[in-house]
Amino acid sequence: MLALAGVLIALASLVVALAGYRRTRVRPSARLYHINNFGPGDSKEFLIATTLTNGTLGAVQVVTCEFEVKGLRGRHMVGGQSRKGPDLPYKVEGHHSATWTVPVTDVAELLKVYGKQTAKIRAVLALGSGRDVKGGWFRFDSDKWGSGGEKPKTPAQRTQSQAKAKV
């Protein structure tokens, strides 16, 4: 009877150890978004940002952070010298996050070279384990983001909006 109780206790401790191991398994997620850097003392520019969130107990090391541009011939990455954020490689502890940004002007210049107006962008982060974490696609429009603001209004649209404001 004691031997059976010992075996059951050993199995229960094995289950607890496996559950703890699964909590420490690295499962980071990346999110891509745009922000405007218009606060006091900022350089007044639009940025494309990615945030890597490590939602587990274990740490993860980010080796590279690049922004992939889809819609052009071949695979193009931006975010070399102009990328801002923690220096790479960077260790993201459990339940923490890190953010890297790149100016939208870098993407707009790349699209000008290829004569394109729109493209899709996503973040690609390489981890120290050899795994890649990719963010979702973000639609980039040169007319809207490349100029640093909304699309300019035509003279007809301006007079129309002024007339609406007077009424």
PDB file of C-alpha atoms in Angstrom:
ATOM      1  CA  MET A   1       0.000   0.000   0.000  1.00  0.00           C
ATOM      2  CA  LEU A   2       2.851   2.346   0.839  1.00  0.00           C
ATOM      3  CA  ALA A   3       4.545   1.598  -2.472  1.00  0.00           C
ATOM      4  CA  LEU A   4       1.345   2.519  -4.346  1.00  0.00           C
ATOM      5  CA  ALA A   5       1.073   5.791  -2.396  1.00  0.00           C
ATOM      6  CA  GLY A   6       4.710   6.581  -3.241  1.00  0.00           C
ATOM      7  CA  VAL A   7       4.091   5.984  -6.940  1.00  0.00           C
ATOM      8  CA  LEU A   8       0.998   8.242  -6.892  1.00  0.00           C
ATOM      9  CA  ILE A   9       2.926  11.016  -5.135  1.00  0.00           C
ATOM     10  CA  ALA A  10       5.755  10.706  -7.686  1.00  0.00           C
ATOM     11  CA  LEU A  11       3.268  10.948 -10.584  1.00  0.00           C
ATOM     12  CA  ALA A  12       1.596  13.986  -9.012  1.00  0.00           C
ATOM     13  CA  SER A  13       4.950  15.734  -8.612  1.00  0.00           C
ATOM     14  CA  LEU A  14       5.795  14.930 -12.247  1.00  0.00           C
ATOM     15  CA  VAL A  15       2.532  16.550 -13.382  1.00  0.00           C
ATOM     16  CA  VAL A  16       3.275  19.661 -11.300  1.00  0.00           C
ATOM     17  CA  ALA A  17       6.820  19.868 -12.722  1.00  0.00           C
ATOM     18  CA  LEU A  18       5.539  19.569 -16.305  1.00  0.00           C
ATOM     19  CA  ALA A  19       2.938  22.275 -15.707  1.00  0.00           C
ATOM     20  CA  GLY A  20       5.656  24.580 -14.373  1.00  0.00           C
ATOM     21  CA  TYR A  21       7.865  23.832 -17.365  1.00  0.00           C
ATOM     22  CA  ARG A  22       5.064  24.705 -19.790  1.00  0.00           C
ATOM     23  CA  ARG A  23       4.671  28.099 -18.090  1.00  0.00           C
ATOM     24  CA  THR A  24       8.341  28.911 -18.696  1.00  0.00           C
ATOM     25  CA  ARG A  25       8.246  27.942 -22.377  1.00  0.00           C
ATOM     26  CA  VAL A  26       8.977  30.991 -24.517  1.00  0.00           C
ATOM     27  CA  ARG A  27       5.978  32.218 -26.522  1.00  0.00           C
ATOM     28  CA  PRO A  28       6.592  35.876 -27.356  1.00  0.00           C
ATOM     29  CA  SER A  29       4.185  37.835 -29.543  1.00  0.00           C
ATOM     30  CA  ALA A  30       4.817  40.887 -31.729  1.00  0.00           C
ATOM     31  CA  ARG A  31       2.410  43.703 -32.525  1.00  0.00           C
ATOM     32  CA  LEU A  32       2.912  46.271 -35.303  1.00  0.00           C
ATOM     33  CA  TYR A  33       1.313  49.732 -35.233  1.00  0.00           C
ATOM     34  CA  HIS A  34       1.953  53.354 -36.156  1.00  0.00           C
ATOM     35  CA  ILE A  35       2.439  56.246 -33.767  1.00  0.00           C
ATOM     36  CA  ASN A  36       3.008  59.954 -34.111  1.00  0.00           C
ATOM     37  CA  ASN A  37       5.954  61.395 -32.255  1.00  0.00           C
ATOM     38  CA  PHE A  38       4.502  64.863 -31.669  1.00  0.00           C
ATOM     39  CA  GLY A  39       5.138  65.409 -27.962  1.00  0.00           C
ATOM     40  CA  PRO A  40       7.209  68.272 -26.529  1.00  0.00           C
ATOM     41  CA  GLY A  41      10.845  67.876 -27.500  1.00  0.00           C
ATOM     42  CA  ASP A  42      10.134  65.133 -30.063  1.00  0.00           C
ATOM     43  CA  SER A  43      11.214  65.307 -33.689  1.00  0.00           C
ATOM     44  CA  LYS A  44       7.649  65.645 -35.071  1.00  0.00           C
ATOM     45  CA  GLU A  45       7.506  62.516 -37.221  1.00  0.00           C
ATOM     46  CA  PHE A  46       5.353  59.469 -37.799  1.00  0.00           C
ATOM     47  CA  LEU A  47       6.846  56.161 -36.710  1.00  0.00           C
ATOM     48  CA  ILE A  48       6.111  52.514 -37.374  1.00  0.00           C
ATOM     49  CA  ALA A  49       6.576  50.579 -34.152  1.00  0.00           C
ATOM     50  CA  THR A  50       6.632  46.985 -33.020  1.00  0.00           C
ATOM     51  CA  THR A  51       6.314  45.750 -29.470  1.00  0.00           C
ATOM     52  CA  LEU A  52       7.521  42.283 -28.515  1.00  0.00           C
ATOM     53  CA  THR A  53       5.711  40.979 -25.443  1.00  0.00           C
ATOM     54  CA  ASN A  54       7.045  38.003 -23.502  1.00  0.00           C
ATOM     55  CA  GLY A  55       4.042  36.635 -21.613  1.00  0.00           C
ATOM     56  CA  THR A  56       5.806  33.750 -19.855  1.00  0.00           C
ATOM     57  CA  LEU A  57       8.232  33.380 -16.955  1.00  0.00           C
ATOM     58  CA  GLY A  58      11.306  32.585 -19.078  1.00  0.00           C
ATOM     59  CA  ALA A  59      13.485  35.207 -20.772  1.00  0.00           C
ATOM     60  CA  VAL A  60      13.911  35.550 -24.535  1.00  0.00           C
ATOM     61  CA  GLN A  61      16.772  37.172 -26.431  1.00  0.00           C
ATOM     62  CA  VAL A  62      15.968  39.304 -29.497  1.00  0.00           C
ATOM     63  CA  VAL A  63      18.858  39.219 -31.973  1.00  0.00           C
ATOM     64  CA  THR A  64      17.465  41.321 -34.859  1.00  0.00           C
ATOM     65  CA  CYS A  65      14.445  43.540 -35.456  1.00  0.00           C
ATOM     66  CA  GLU A  66      13.551  44.442 -39.028  1.00  0.00           C
ATOM     67  CA  PHE A  67      10.470  45.625 -40.870  1.00  0.00           C
ATOM     68  CA  GLU A  68       9.584  43.602 -43.991  1.00  0.00           C
ATOM     69  CA  VAL A  69       7.989  45.484 -46.898  1.00  0.00           C
ATOM     70  CA  LYS A  70       5.692  43.399 -49.134  1.00  0.00           C
ATOM     71  CA  GLY A  71       4.392  44.611 -52.478  1.00  0.00           C
ATOM     72  CA  LEU A  72       7.731  45.186 -54.175  1.00  0.00           C
ATOM     73  CA  ARG A  73       9.765  42.757 -56.232  1.00  0.00           C
ATOM     74  CA  GLY A  74      11.807  40.649 -53.828  1.00  0.00           C
ATOM     75  CA  ARG A  75      12.025  40.889 -50.056  1.00  0.00           C
ATOM     76  CA  HIS A  76      12.945  44.300 -48.684  1.00  0.00           C
ATOM     77  CA  MET A  77      13.761  45.122 -45.084  1.00  0.00           C
ATOM     78  CA  VAL A  78      13.993  48.547 -43.464  1.00  0.00           C
ATOM     79  CA  GLY A  79      15.156  49.495 -40.010  1.00  0.00           C
ATOM     80  CA  GLY A  80      18.925  49.460 -40.108  1.00  0.00           C
ATOM     81  CA  GLN A  81      20.576  52.680 -38.918  1.00  0.00           C
ATOM     82  CA  SER A  82      17.344  54.609 -38.324  1.00  0.00           C
ATOM     83  CA  ARG A  83      15.764  51.996 -36.025  1.00  0.00           C
ATOM     84  CA  LYS A  84      15.310  53.199 -32.462  1.00  0.00           C
ATOM     85  CA  GLY A  85      14.828  51.083 -29.371  1.00  0.00           C
ATOM     86  CA  PRO A  86      16.954  48.924 -27.081  1.00  0.00           C
ATOM     87  CA  ASP A  87      20.343  47.888 -28.458  1.00  0.00           C
ATOM     88  CA  LEU A  88      20.389  44.431 -30.019  1.00  0.00           C
ATOM     89  CA  PRO A  89      20.834  41.693 -28.920  1.00  0.00           C
ATOM     90  CA  TYR A  90      18.369  42.463 -26.145  1.00  0.00           C
ATOM     91  CA  LYS A  91      17.059  40.146 -23.431  1.00  0.00           C
ATOM     92  CA  VAL A  92      13.329  40.484 -22.696  1.00  0.00           C
ATOM     93  CA  GLU A  93      12.561  39.068 -19.269  1.00  0.00           C
ATOM     94  CA  GLY A  94       9.338  37.203 -18.513  1.00  0.00           C
ATOM     95  CA  HIS A  95       6.175  39.349 -18.393  1.00  0.00           C
ATOM     96  CA  HIS A  96       7.996  42.318 -19.941  1.00  0.00           C
ATOM     97  CA  SER A  97       8.029  43.931 -23.371  1.00  0.00           C
ATOM     98  CA  ALA A  98      10.324  45.976 -25.607  1.00  0.00           C
ATOM     99  CA  THR A  99       9.523  48.404 -28.445  1.00  0.00           C
ATOM    100  CA  TRP A 100      11.475  49.297 -31.584  1.00  0.00           C
ATOM    101  CA  THR A 101      10.513  52.016 -34.091  1.00  0.00           C
ATOM    102  CA  VAL A 102      11.468  53.137 -37.585  1.00  0.00           C
ATOM    103  CA  PRO A 103      10.472  56.447 -39.277  1.00  0.00           C
ATOM    104  CA  VAL A 104       7.827  56.140 -41.995  1.00  0.00           C
ATOM    105  CA  THR A 105      10.057  58.233 -44.260  1.00  0.00           C
ATOM    106  CA  ASP A 106      12.343  55.197 -44.675  1.00  0.00           C
ATOM    107  CA  VAL A 107       9.457  53.171 -46.088  1.00  0.00           C
ATOM    108  CA  ALA A 108       8.242  56.093 -48.233  1.00  0.00           C
ATOM    109  CA  GLU A 109      11.706  56.491 -49.787  1.00  0.00           C
ATOM    110  CA  LEU A 110      11.848  52.764 -50.588  1.00  0.00           C
ATOM    111  CA  LEU A 111       8.444  52.939 -52.277  1.00  0.00           C
ATOM    112  CA  LYS A 112       9.532  55.999 -54.309  1.00  0.00           C
ATOM    113  CA  VAL A 113      12.453  54.026 -55.704  1.00  0.00           C
ATOM    114  CA  TYR A 114      10.047  51.376 -57.024  1.00  0.00           C
ATOM    115  CA  GLY A 115       7.336  53.843 -58.086  1.00  0.00           C
ATOM    116  CA  LYS A 116       4.740  52.347 -55.724  1.00  0.00           C
ATOM    117  CA  GLN A 117       2.137  54.092 -53.596  1.00  0.00           C
ATOM    118  CA  THR A 118       1.084  51.334 -51.211  1.00  0.00           C
ATOM    119  CA  ALA A 119       2.695  48.334 -49.566  1.00  0.00           C
ATOM    120  CA  LYS A 120       2.229  46.083 -46.568  1.00  0.00           C
ATOM    121  CA  ILE A 121       4.686  46.080 -43.692  1.00  0.00           C
ATOM    122  CA  ARG A 122       5.270  43.632 -40.856  1.00  0.00           C
ATOM    123  CA  ALA A 123       7.836  43.263 -38.103  1.00  0.00           C
ATOM    124  CA  VAL A 124      10.230  40.311 -38.187  1.00  0.00           C
ATOM    125  CA  LEU A 125      12.144  39.649 -34.977  1.00  0.00           C
ATOM    126  CA  ALA A 126      14.801  36.919 -34.842  1.00  0.00           C
ATOM    127  CA  LEU A 127      15.273  35.271 -31.457  1.00  0.00           C
ATOM    128  CA  GLY A 128      18.424  33.785 -29.989  1.00  0.00           C
ATOM    129  CA  SER A 129      16.823  30.333 -30.201  1.00  0.00           C
ATOM    130  CA  GLY A 130      16.757  30.592 -34.006  1.00  0.00           C
ATOM    131  CA  ARG A 131      13.005  31.134 -34.149  1.00  0.00           C
ATOM    132  CA  ASP A 132      11.375  34.148 -35.864  1.00  0.00           C
ATOM    133  CA  VAL A 133       8.449  36.090 -34.440  1.00  0.00           C
ATOM    134  CA  LYS A 134       6.422  37.973 -37.043  1.00  0.00           C
ATOM    135  CA  GLY A 135       3.872  40.690 -36.426  1.00  0.00           C
ATOM    136  CA  GLY A 136       0.685  41.213 -38.405  1.00  0.00           C
ATOM    137  CA  TRP A 137       0.616  43.146 -41.669  1.00  0.00           C
ATOM    138  CA  PHE A 138       0.134  46.935 -41.631  1.00  0.00           C
ATOM    139  CA  ARG A 139      -1.049  48.719 -44.808  1.00  0.00           C
ATOM    140  CA  PHE A 140       1.204  51.643 -45.697  1.00  0.00           C
ATOM    141  CA  ASP A 141      -0.006  54.385 -48.066  1.00  0.00           C
ATOM    142  CA  SER A 142       2.674  56.867 -49.230  1.00  0.00           C
ATOM    143  CA  ASP A 143       0.165  59.662 -49.772  1.00  0.00           C
ATOM    144  CA  LYS A 144      -1.045  59.463 -46.183  1.00  0.00           C
ATOM    145  CA  TRP A 145       2.045  58.475 -44.188  1.00  0.00           C
ATOM    146  CA  GLY A 146       4.975  59.455 -46.419  1.00  0.00           C
ATOM    147  CA  SER A 147       4.154  63.156 -46.219  1.00  0.00           C
ATOM    148  CA  GLY A 148       3.826  62.993 -42.442  1.00  0.00           C
ATOM    149  CA  GLY A 149       0.091  63.596 -42.256  1.00  0.00           C
ATOM    150  CA  GLU A 150      -3.268  63.158 -43.885  1.00  0.00           C
ATOM    151  CA  LYS A 151      -3.721  63.438 -47.651  1.00  0.00           C
ATOM    152  CA  PRO A 152      -3.666  67.056 -48.824  1.00  0.00           C
ATOM    153  CA  LYS A 153      -7.052  68.429 -49.846  1.00  0.00           C
ATOM    154  CA  THR A 154      -7.702  69.698 -53.340  1.00  0.00           C
ATOM    155  CA  PRO A 155      -8.863  73.330 -53.730  1.00  0.00           C
ATOM    156  CA  ALA A 156     -12.432  72.123 -54.378  1.00  0.00           C
ATOM    157  CA  GLN A 157     -12.433  70.065 -51.163  1.00  0.00           C
ATOM    158  CA  ARG A 158     -11.085  73.033 -49.165  1.00  0.00           C
ATOM    159  CA  THR A 159     -13.789  75.427 -50.362  1.00  0.00           C
ATOM    160  CA  GLN A 160     -16.410  72.748 -49.743  1.00  0.00           C
ATOM    161  CA  SER A 161     -15.237  72.171 -46.167  1.00  0.00           C
ATOM    162  CA  GLN A 162     -15.048  75.958 -45.539  1.00  0.00           C
ATOM    163  CA  ALA A 163     -18.634  76.327 -46.781  1.00  0.00           C
ATOM    164  CA  LYS A 164     -19.773  73.580 -44.398  1.00  0.00           C
ATOM    165  CA  ALA A 165     -18.015  75.305 -41.518  1.00  0.00           C
ATOM    166  CA  LYS A 166     -19.827  78.606 -42.183  1.00  0.00           C
ATOM    167  CA  VAL A 167     -23.295  77.015 -42.219  1.00  0.00           C
TER     168      VAL A 167
END
